[in-house]
PDB file of C-alpha atoms in Angstrom:
ATOM      1  CA  ASP A 128       0.000   0.000   0.000  1.00  0.00           C
ATOM      2  CA  ALA A 129       1.483   3.325  -1.082  1.00  0.00           C
ATOM      3  CA  GLY A 130      -0.235   5.296   1.644  1.00  0.00           C
ATOM      4  CA  VAL A 131      -1.645   8.770   1.129  1.00  0.00           C
ATOM      5  CA  ILE A 132       0.065  10.462  -1.805  1.00  0.00           C
ATOM      6  CA  GLN A 133       0.521  14.205  -2.059  1.00  0.00           C
ATOM      7  CA  SER A 134       1.976  16.352  -4.800  1.00  0.00           C
ATOM      8  CA  PRO A 135       3.962  18.409  -5.159  1.00  0.00           C
ATOM      9  CA  ARG A 136       6.186  17.803  -2.125  1.00  0.00           C
ATOM     10  CA  HIS A 137       7.583  21.322  -2.326  1.00  0.00           C
ATOM     11  CA  GLU A 138       6.154  24.404  -3.981  1.00  0.00           C
ATOM     12  CA  VAL A 139       7.692  27.840  -4.188  1.00  0.00           C
ATOM     13  CA  THR A 140       5.612  30.530  -5.786  1.00  0.00           C
ATOM     14  CA  GLU A 141       5.220  34.266  -5.863  1.00  0.00           C
ATOM     15  CA  MET A 142       2.497  36.238  -4.191  1.00  0.00           C
ATOM     16  CA  GLY A 143      -0.608  36.450  -6.331  1.00  0.00           C
ATOM     17  CA  GLN A 144      -0.066  33.169  -8.137  1.00  0.00           C
ATOM     18  CA  GLU A 145      -2.499  30.270  -8.051  1.00  0.00           C
ATOM     19  CA  VAL A 146      -1.392  27.181  -6.157  1.00  0.00           C
ATOM     20  CA  THR A 147      -2.959  23.732  -6.480  1.00  0.00           C
ATOM     21  CA  LEU A 148      -2.130  20.944  -4.053  1.00  0.00           C
ATOM     22  CA  ARG A 149      -3.130  17.388  -4.832  1.00  0.00           C
ATOM     23  CA  CYS A 150      -3.961  14.353  -2.743  1.00  0.00           C
ATOM     24  CA  LYS A 151      -4.677  10.712  -3.432  1.00  0.00           C
ATOM     25  CA  PRO A 152      -6.145   8.964  -0.382  1.00  0.00           C
ATOM     26  CA  ILE A 153      -5.562   5.337   0.515  1.00  0.00           C
ATOM     27  CA  SER A 154      -7.772   3.107  -1.572  1.00  0.00           C
ATOM     28  CA  GLY A 155     -10.959   2.205   0.266  1.00  0.00           C
ATOM     29  CA  HIS A 156     -10.821   5.130   2.664  1.00  0.00           C
ATOM     30  CA  ASN A 157     -14.020   7.149   2.669  1.00  0.00           C
ATOM     31  CA  SER A 158     -12.951  10.271   4.564  1.00  0.00           C
ATOM     32  CA  LEU A 159     -10.385  12.839   3.489  1.00  0.00           C
ATOM     33  CA  PHE A 160      -8.982  15.724   5.491  1.00  0.00           C
ATOM     34  CA  TRP A 161      -6.869  18.765   4.589  1.00  0.00           C
ATOM     35  CA  TYR A 162      -4.678  20.263   7.335  1.00  0.00           C
ATOM     36  CA  ARG A 163      -2.305  23.204   7.495  1.00  0.00           C
ATOM     37  CA  GLN A 164       0.674  23.218   9.875  1.00  0.00           C
ATOM     38  CA  THR A 165       2.631  26.271  10.963  1.00  0.00           C
ATOM     39  CA  MET A 166       4.793  27.016  13.965  1.00  0.00           C
ATOM     40  CA  MET A 167       2.446  29.737  15.135  1.00  0.00           C
ATOM     41  CA  ARG A 168      -0.900  27.998  14.695  1.00  0.00           C
ATOM     42  CA  GLY A 169       0.016  24.335  14.947  1.00  0.00           C
ATOM     43  CA  LEU A 170      -2.025  21.739  13.080  1.00  0.00           C
ATOM     44  CA  GLU A 171      -5.296  23.162  11.772  1.00  0.00           C
ATOM     45  CA  LEU A 172      -8.083  21.314   9.999  1.00  0.00           C
ATOM     46  CA  LEU A 173      -9.117  23.212   6.889  1.00  0.00           C
ATOM     47  CA  ILE A 174     -11.842  20.982   5.438  1.00  0.00           C
ATOM     48  CA  TYR A 175     -12.917  17.364   5.360  1.00  0.00           C
ATOM     49  CA  PHE A 176     -14.948  15.159   3.057  1.00  0.00           C
ATOM     50  CA  ASN A 177     -16.985  12.017   3.663  1.00  0.00           C
ATOM     51  CA  ASN A 178     -17.741   9.926   0.579  1.00  0.00           C
ATOM     52  CA  ASN A 179     -16.540  12.822  -1.613  1.00  0.00           C
ATOM     53  CA  VAL A 180     -18.962  15.304  -0.010  1.00  0.00           C
ATOM     54  CA  PRO A 181     -17.597  18.304   1.941  1.00  0.00           C
ATOM     55  CA  ILE A 182     -18.793  18.014   5.520  1.00  0.00           C
ATOM     56  CA  ASP A 183     -17.068  20.826   7.375  1.00  0.00           C
ATOM     57  CA  ASP A 184     -15.169  23.691   5.771  1.00  0.00           C
ATOM     58  CA  SER A 185     -15.241  25.997   8.769  1.00  0.00           C
ATOM     59  CA  GLY A 186     -11.460  25.914   8.949  1.00  0.00           C
ATOM     60  CA  MET A 187     -10.919  27.305   5.475  1.00  0.00           C
ATOM     61  CA  PRO A 188      -9.248  30.667   6.095  1.00  0.00           C
ATOM     62  CA  GLU A 189     -11.047  32.718   3.475  1.00  0.00           C
ATOM     63  CA  ASP A 190     -12.466  32.729  -0.007  1.00  0.00           C
ATOM     64  CA  ARG A 191      -9.019  32.430  -1.514  1.00  0.00           C
ATOM     65  CA  PHE A 192      -9.022  28.781  -0.441  1.00  0.00           C
ATOM     66  CA  SER A 193     -11.140  26.131  -2.128  1.00  0.00           C
ATOM     67  CA  ALA A 194     -11.143  22.335  -2.085  1.00  0.00           C
ATOM     68  CA  LYS A 195     -12.702  19.715  -4.278  1.00  0.00           C
ATOM     69  CA  MET A 196     -13.037  15.967  -4.292  1.00  0.00           C
ATOM     70  CA  PRO A 197     -14.350  14.929  -7.702  1.00  0.00           C
ATOM     71  CA  ASN A 198     -14.006  11.211  -6.941  1.00  0.00           C
ATOM     72  CA  ALA A 199     -12.965   8.825  -4.206  1.00  0.00           C
ATOM     73  CA  SER A 200      -9.325   8.776  -5.269  1.00  0.00           C
ATOM     74  CA  PHE A 201      -8.474  12.439  -5.759  1.00  0.00           C
ATOM     75  CA  SER A 202      -8.759  15.777  -4.032  1.00  0.00           C
ATOM     76  CA  THR A 203      -7.341  19.241  -4.617  1.00  0.00           C
ATOM     77  CA  LEU A 204      -6.761  22.257  -2.427  1.00  0.00           C
ATOM     78  CA  LYS A 205      -6.440  25.497  -4.348  1.00  0.00           C
ATOM     79  CA  ILE A 206      -5.229  28.883  -3.184  1.00  0.00           C
ATOM     80  CA  GLN A 207      -5.933  31.824  -5.482  1.00  0.00           C
ATOM     81  CA  PRO A 208      -4.370  34.308  -5.137  1.00  0.00           C
ATOM     82  CA  SER A 209      -1.641  33.090  -2.816  1.00  0.00           C
ATOM     83  CA  GLU A 210      -0.125  35.314  -0.113  1.00  0.00           C
ATOM     84  CA  PRO A 211       3.080  35.004   1.950  1.00  0.00           C
ATOM     85  CA  ARG A 212       1.032  34.166   5.066  1.00  0.00           C
ATOM     86  CA  ASP A 213      -0.168  31.007   3.305  1.00  0.00           C
ATOM     87  CA  SER A 214       3.346  29.585   3.617  1.00  0.00           C
ATOM     88  CA  ALA A 215       3.010  26.354   5.602  1.00  0.00           C
ATOM     89  CA  VAL A 216       3.080  22.589   5.315  1.00  0.00           C
ATOM     90  CA  TYR A 217      -0.217  21.261   4.013  1.00  0.00           C
ATOM     91  CA  PHE A 218      -1.126  17.711   4.949  1.00  0.00           C
ATOM     92  CA  CYS A 219      -3.787  15.507   3.486  1.00  0.00           C
ATOM     93  CA  ALA A 220      -5.091  12.602   5.566  1.00  0.00           C
ATOM     94  CA  SER A 221      -7.559   9.818   4.919  1.00  0.00           C
ATOM     95  CA  SER A 222      -9.434   7.413   7.153  1.00  0.00           C
ATOM     96  CA  PHE A 223     -11.873   4.532   7.229  1.00  0.00           C
ATOM     97  CA  PRO A 224     -14.068   3.106   9.970  1.00  0.00           C
ATOM     98  CA  VAL A 225     -11.943   0.785  12.119  1.00  0.00           C
ATOM     99  CA  GLY A 226     -14.536  -0.652  14.410  1.00  0.00           C
ATOM    100  CA  THR A 227     -17.402  -0.003  16.715  1.00  0.00           C
ATOM    101  CA  SER A 228     -17.936   0.467  20.388  1.00  0.00           C
ATOM    102  CA  GLY A 229     -21.397   1.152  21.686  1.00  0.00           C
ATOM    103  CA  GLY A 230     -22.557   1.876  18.154  1.00  0.00           C
ATOM    104  CA  ALA A 231     -19.984   4.558  17.393  1.00  0.00           C
ATOM    105  CA  LEU A 232     -17.505   4.243  14.534  1.00  0.00           C
ATOM    106  CA  TYR A 233     -13.889   5.172  15.134  1.00  0.00           C
ATOM    107  CA  ASN A 234     -11.443   6.284  12.490  1.00  0.00           C
ATOM    108  CA  GLU A 235      -7.659   6.275  12.387  1.00  0.00           C
ATOM    109  CA  GLN A 236      -6.369   9.033  10.184  1.00  0.00           C
ATOM    110  CA  PHE A 237      -3.367   8.339   7.974  1.00  0.00           C
ATOM    111  CA  PHE A 238      -1.394  11.387   6.930  1.00  0.00           C
ATOM    112  CA  GLY A 239       0.368  12.004   3.649  1.00  0.00           C
ATOM    113  CA  PRO A 240       3.964  13.293   3.496  1.00  0.00           C
ATOM    114  CA  GLY A 241       2.790  16.893   3.181  1.00  0.00           C
ATOM    115  CA  THR A 242       3.418  19.716   0.733  1.00  0.00           C
ATOM    116  CA  ARG A 243       5.737  22.473   1.899  1.00  0.00           C
ATOM    117  CA  LEU A 244       4.437  25.699   0.361  1.00  0.00           C
ATOM    118  CA  THR A 245       6.503  28.865   0.280  1.00  0.00           C
ATOM    119  CA  VAL A 246       4.906  32.034  -1.050  1.00  0.00           C
ATOM    120  CA  LEU A 247       7.425  34.800  -1.708  1.00  0.00           C
TER     121      LEU A 247
ATOM    122  CA  GLY B 144     -16.117  26.221  20.265  1.00  0.00           C
ATOM    123  CA  GLU B 145     -14.236  22.961  20.414  1.00  0.00           C
ATOM    124  CA  ASN B 146     -10.779  23.294  21.902  1.00  0.00           C
ATOM    125  CA  VAL B 147      -7.936  21.064  23.078  1.00  0.00           C
ATOM    126  CA  GLU B 148      -5.238  22.422  25.358  1.00  0.00           C
ATOM    127  CA  GLN B 149      -1.921  20.575  25.609  1.00  0.00           C
ATOM    128  CA  HIS B 150       0.884  20.963  28.144  1.00  0.00           C
ATOM    129  CA  PRO B 151       3.778  21.329  28.342  1.00  0.00           C
ATOM    130  CA  SER B 152       4.852  22.821  25.023  1.00  0.00           C
ATOM    131  CA  THR B 153       8.386  21.505  25.508  1.00  0.00           C
ATOM    132  CA  LEU B 154       9.681  18.674  27.650  1.00  0.00           C
ATOM    133  CA  SER B 155      13.243  17.541  28.181  1.00  0.00           C
ATOM    134  CA  VAL B 156      14.055  14.293  29.994  1.00  0.00           C
ATOM    135  CA  GLN B 157      17.045  12.037  30.504  1.00  0.00           C
ATOM    136  CA  GLU B 158      17.109   8.721  28.728  1.00  0.00           C
ATOM    137  CA  GLY B 159      15.388   6.129  30.873  1.00  0.00           C
ATOM    138  CA  ASP B 160      13.159   8.626  32.664  1.00  0.00           C
ATOM    139  CA  SER B 161       9.400   8.870  32.178  1.00  0.00           C
ATOM    140  CA  ALA B 162       7.593  11.603  30.252  1.00  0.00           C
ATOM    141  CA  VAL B 163       4.027  12.752  30.758  1.00  0.00           C
ATOM    142  CA  ILE B 164       2.028  15.004  28.439  1.00  0.00           C
ATOM    143  CA  LYS B 165      -1.400  16.268  29.425  1.00  0.00           C
ATOM    144  CA  CYS B 166      -4.389  17.480  27.422  1.00  0.00           C
ATOM    145  CA  THR B 167      -7.777  18.900  28.295  1.00  0.00           C
ATOM    146  CA  TYR B 168     -10.754  19.154  25.969  1.00  0.00           C
ATOM    147  CA  SER B 169     -13.774  21.408  26.018  1.00  0.00           C
ATOM    148  CA  ASP B 170     -16.491  19.367  24.299  1.00  0.00           C
ATOM    149  CA  SER B 171     -17.948  16.836  26.721  1.00  0.00           C
ATOM    150  CA  ALA B 172     -19.364  14.881  23.748  1.00  0.00           C
ATOM    151  CA  SER B 173     -15.856  13.976  22.566  1.00  0.00           C
ATOM    152  CA  ASN B 174     -15.421  10.209  22.605  1.00  0.00           C
ATOM    153  CA  TYR B 175     -12.208   9.401  20.733  1.00  0.00           C
ATOM    154  CA  PHE B 176      -8.723  10.572  21.756  1.00  0.00           C
ATOM    155  CA  PRO B 177      -5.735   9.691  19.567  1.00  0.00           C
ATOM    156  CA  TRP B 178      -2.104  10.636  20.064  1.00  0.00           C
ATOM    157  CA  TYR B 179       0.179  11.357  17.135  1.00  0.00           C
ATOM    158  CA  LYS B 180       3.967  11.475  16.965  1.00  0.00           C
ATOM    159  CA  GLN B 181       5.662  13.716  14.428  1.00  0.00           C
ATOM    160  CA  GLU B 182       9.389  13.420  13.846  1.00  0.00           C
ATOM    161  CA  LEU B 183      11.227  16.363  12.354  1.00  0.00           C
ATOM    162  CA  GLY B 184      10.273  16.907   8.732  1.00  0.00           C
ATOM    163  CA  LYS B 185       7.892  13.974   8.680  1.00  0.00           C
ATOM    164  CA  ARG B 186       4.179  13.343   8.849  1.00  0.00           C
ATOM    165  CA  PRO B 187       2.172  12.820  12.056  1.00  0.00           C
ATOM    166  CA  GLN B 188       1.655   9.147  12.817  1.00  0.00           C
ATOM    167  CA  LEU B 189      -0.791   7.564  15.221  1.00  0.00           C
ATOM    168  CA  ILE B 190       0.911   5.907  18.185  1.00  0.00           C
ATOM    169  CA  ILE B 191      -2.009   5.119  20.484  1.00  0.00           C
ATOM    170  CA  ASP B 192      -5.646   6.037  20.959  1.00  0.00           C
ATOM    171  CA  ILE B 193      -8.334   5.633  23.579  1.00  0.00           C
ATOM    172  CA  ARG B 194     -12.107   5.526  23.422  1.00  0.00           C
ATOM    173  CA  SER B 195     -14.372   7.125  25.975  1.00  0.00           C
ATOM    174  CA  ASN B 196     -15.589   3.781  27.280  1.00  0.00           C
ATOM    175  CA  VAL B 197     -12.195   2.932  28.826  1.00  0.00           C
ATOM    176  CA  GLY B 198     -10.058   4.761  31.353  1.00  0.00           C
ATOM    177  CA  GLU B 199      -6.621   3.474  30.428  1.00  0.00           C
ATOM    178  CA  LYS B 200      -4.802   1.757  27.598  1.00  0.00           C
ATOM    179  CA  LYS B 201      -1.238   0.531  27.395  1.00  0.00           C
ATOM    180  CA  ASP B 202       1.026  -0.504  24.545  1.00  0.00           C
ATOM    181  CA  GLN B 203       4.533  -1.488  25.631  1.00  0.00           C
ATOM    182  CA  ARG B 204       6.211   1.690  26.924  1.00  0.00           C
ATOM    183  CA  ILE B 205       3.303   3.948  26.040  1.00  0.00           C
ATOM    184  CA  ALA B 206       0.100   4.380  28.025  1.00  0.00           C
ATOM    185  CA  VAL B 207      -2.803   6.773  27.845  1.00  0.00           C
ATOM    186  CA  THR B 208      -5.282   7.612  30.598  1.00  0.00           C
ATOM    187  CA  LEU B 209      -8.644   9.329  30.293  1.00  0.00           C
ATOM    188  CA  ASN B 210     -10.665  11.153  32.928  1.00  0.00           C
ATOM    189  CA  LYS B 211     -14.028  11.984  31.374  1.00  0.00           C
ATOM    190  CA  THR B 212     -15.302  13.822  34.427  1.00  0.00           C
ATOM    191  CA  ALA B 213     -12.395  16.225  34.391  1.00  0.00           C
ATOM    192  CA  LYS B 214     -12.210  16.170  30.566  1.00  0.00           C
ATOM    193  CA  HIS B 215      -8.545  15.456  30.426  1.00  0.00           C
ATOM    194  CA  PHE B 216      -6.303  12.720  29.098  1.00  0.00           C
ATOM    195  CA  SER B 217      -2.583  12.057  29.345  1.00  0.00           C
ATOM    196  CA  LEU B 218       0.192  10.273  27.497  1.00  0.00           C
ATOM    197  CA  HIS B 219       2.793   8.428  29.549  1.00  0.00           C
ATOM    198  CA  ILE B 220       6.058   7.219  28.058  1.00  0.00           C
ATOM    199  CA  THR B 221       8.247   5.080  30.305  1.00  0.00           C
ATOM    200  CA  GLU B 222      11.933   4.202  29.899  1.00  0.00           C
ATOM    201  CA  THR B 223      12.354   6.958  27.317  1.00  0.00           C
ATOM    202  CA  GLN B 224      14.878   6.511  24.519  1.00  0.00           C
ATOM    203  CA  PRO B 225      16.497   9.070  22.195  1.00  0.00           C
ATOM    204  CA  GLU B 226      14.293   7.860  19.340  1.00  0.00           C
ATOM    205  CA  ASP B 227      11.256   9.023  21.330  1.00  0.00           C
ATOM    206  CA  SER B 228      12.371  12.605  20.627  1.00  0.00           C
ATOM    207  CA  ALA B 229       9.648  14.190  18.487  1.00  0.00           C
ATOM    208  CA  VAL B 230       6.607  16.428  18.666  1.00  0.00           C
ATOM    209  CA  TYR B 231       3.571  14.736  20.171  1.00  0.00           C
ATOM    210  CA  PHE B 232       0.022  15.863  19.438  1.00  0.00           C
ATOM    211  CA  CYS B 233      -3.113  14.919  21.312  1.00  0.00           C
ATOM    212  CA  ALA B 234      -6.500  15.194  19.638  1.00  0.00           C
ATOM    213  CA  ALA B 235     -10.175  14.808  20.418  1.00  0.00           C
ATOM    214  CA  SER B 236     -13.075  13.838  18.228  1.00  0.00           C
ATOM    215  CA  LYS B 237     -16.775  13.151  18.309  1.00  0.00           C
ATOM    216  CA  VAL B 238     -17.806  10.089  16.402  1.00  0.00           C
ATOM    217  CA  SER B 239     -21.318   8.794  16.010  1.00  0.00           C
ATOM    218  CA  PRO B 240     -23.102   6.117  13.982  1.00  0.00           C
ATOM    219  CA  ILE B 241     -24.726   8.920  12.033  1.00  0.00           C
ATOM    220  CA  GLN B 242     -21.630  10.721  10.873  1.00  0.00           C
ATOM    221  CA  VAL B 243     -18.537   8.725  10.006  1.00  0.00           C
ATOM    222  CA  GLY B 244     -15.162  10.446   9.866  1.00  0.00           C
ATOM    223  CA  GLY B 245     -15.486  12.943  12.681  1.00  0.00           C
ATOM    224  CA  LYS B 246     -12.915  15.690  12.600  1.00  0.00           C
ATOM    225  CA  LEU B 247      -9.988  15.742  14.990  1.00  0.00           C
ATOM    226  CA  ILE B 248      -9.288  18.810  17.087  1.00  0.00           C
ATOM    227  CA  PHE B 249      -5.552  18.848  17.785  1.00  0.00           C
ATOM    228  CA  GLY B 250      -3.666  20.200  20.755  1.00  0.00           C
ATOM    229  CA  GLN B 251      -0.773  22.579  20.167  1.00  0.00           C
ATOM    230  CA  GLY B 252       1.888  19.895  20.407  1.00  0.00           C
ATOM    231  CA  THR B 253       4.661  19.004  22.844  1.00  0.00           C
ATOM    232  CA  GLU B 254       8.257  18.885  21.717  1.00  0.00           C
ATOM    233  CA  LEU B 255       9.873  16.029  23.623  1.00  0.00           C
ATOM    234  CA  SER B 256      13.634  15.848  23.821  1.00  0.00           C
ATOM    235  CA  VAL B 257      15.267  12.742  25.295  1.00  0.00           C
ATOM    236  CA  LYS B 258      18.894  13.332  26.212  1.00  0.00           C
ATOM    237  CA  PRO B 259      21.222  10.340  26.105  1.00  0.00           C
TER     238      PRO B 259
END
């Protein structure tokens, strides 16, 4: 199993440019999460999908950020226009139900290697 | 809103000593509490988790305890080794039969340094 795949691994761009980050979840996983990690703000959830449907996008910073999941094996996170404060490591994670206890389903999230974005 | 507080932010111990990291959560409906380890330049990886129906779980040198009344949970690492040096994140989540894939709310992280 290749795990969660993200591309590119590193991206350097100039302010104002469009940036597209890509993620391929583990096959069979039905939930996908986009996180942003910075020293100042730690690990923040931006948006997550269940069965390709966006469930919670309350963490998306502003309208410059958008995410899509056109099918079960691919998702994108787009920033347009990019700004220096968007510089961070962006992680994609996927999960599947691992079992039940008292009727609840629990999910282990598997993270991708991350994309290090630098906006100059 | 939902919040997870983690302490301390940095922790330095001698090899062989124990390390304890503590987290508190705000949402009393939270029922799943994983811990992730992130080595420098790498991705977070799950090391242990606990459900709300148990108070303690152990896996070799790692243990996690949960106090639902006080809404806090802790990670205990015994006989620490240099390879335990990393950033550790706690998280809390609400999972239900209705909504699969509940989001994780992460703590701020603890940078653990184990000195040989």
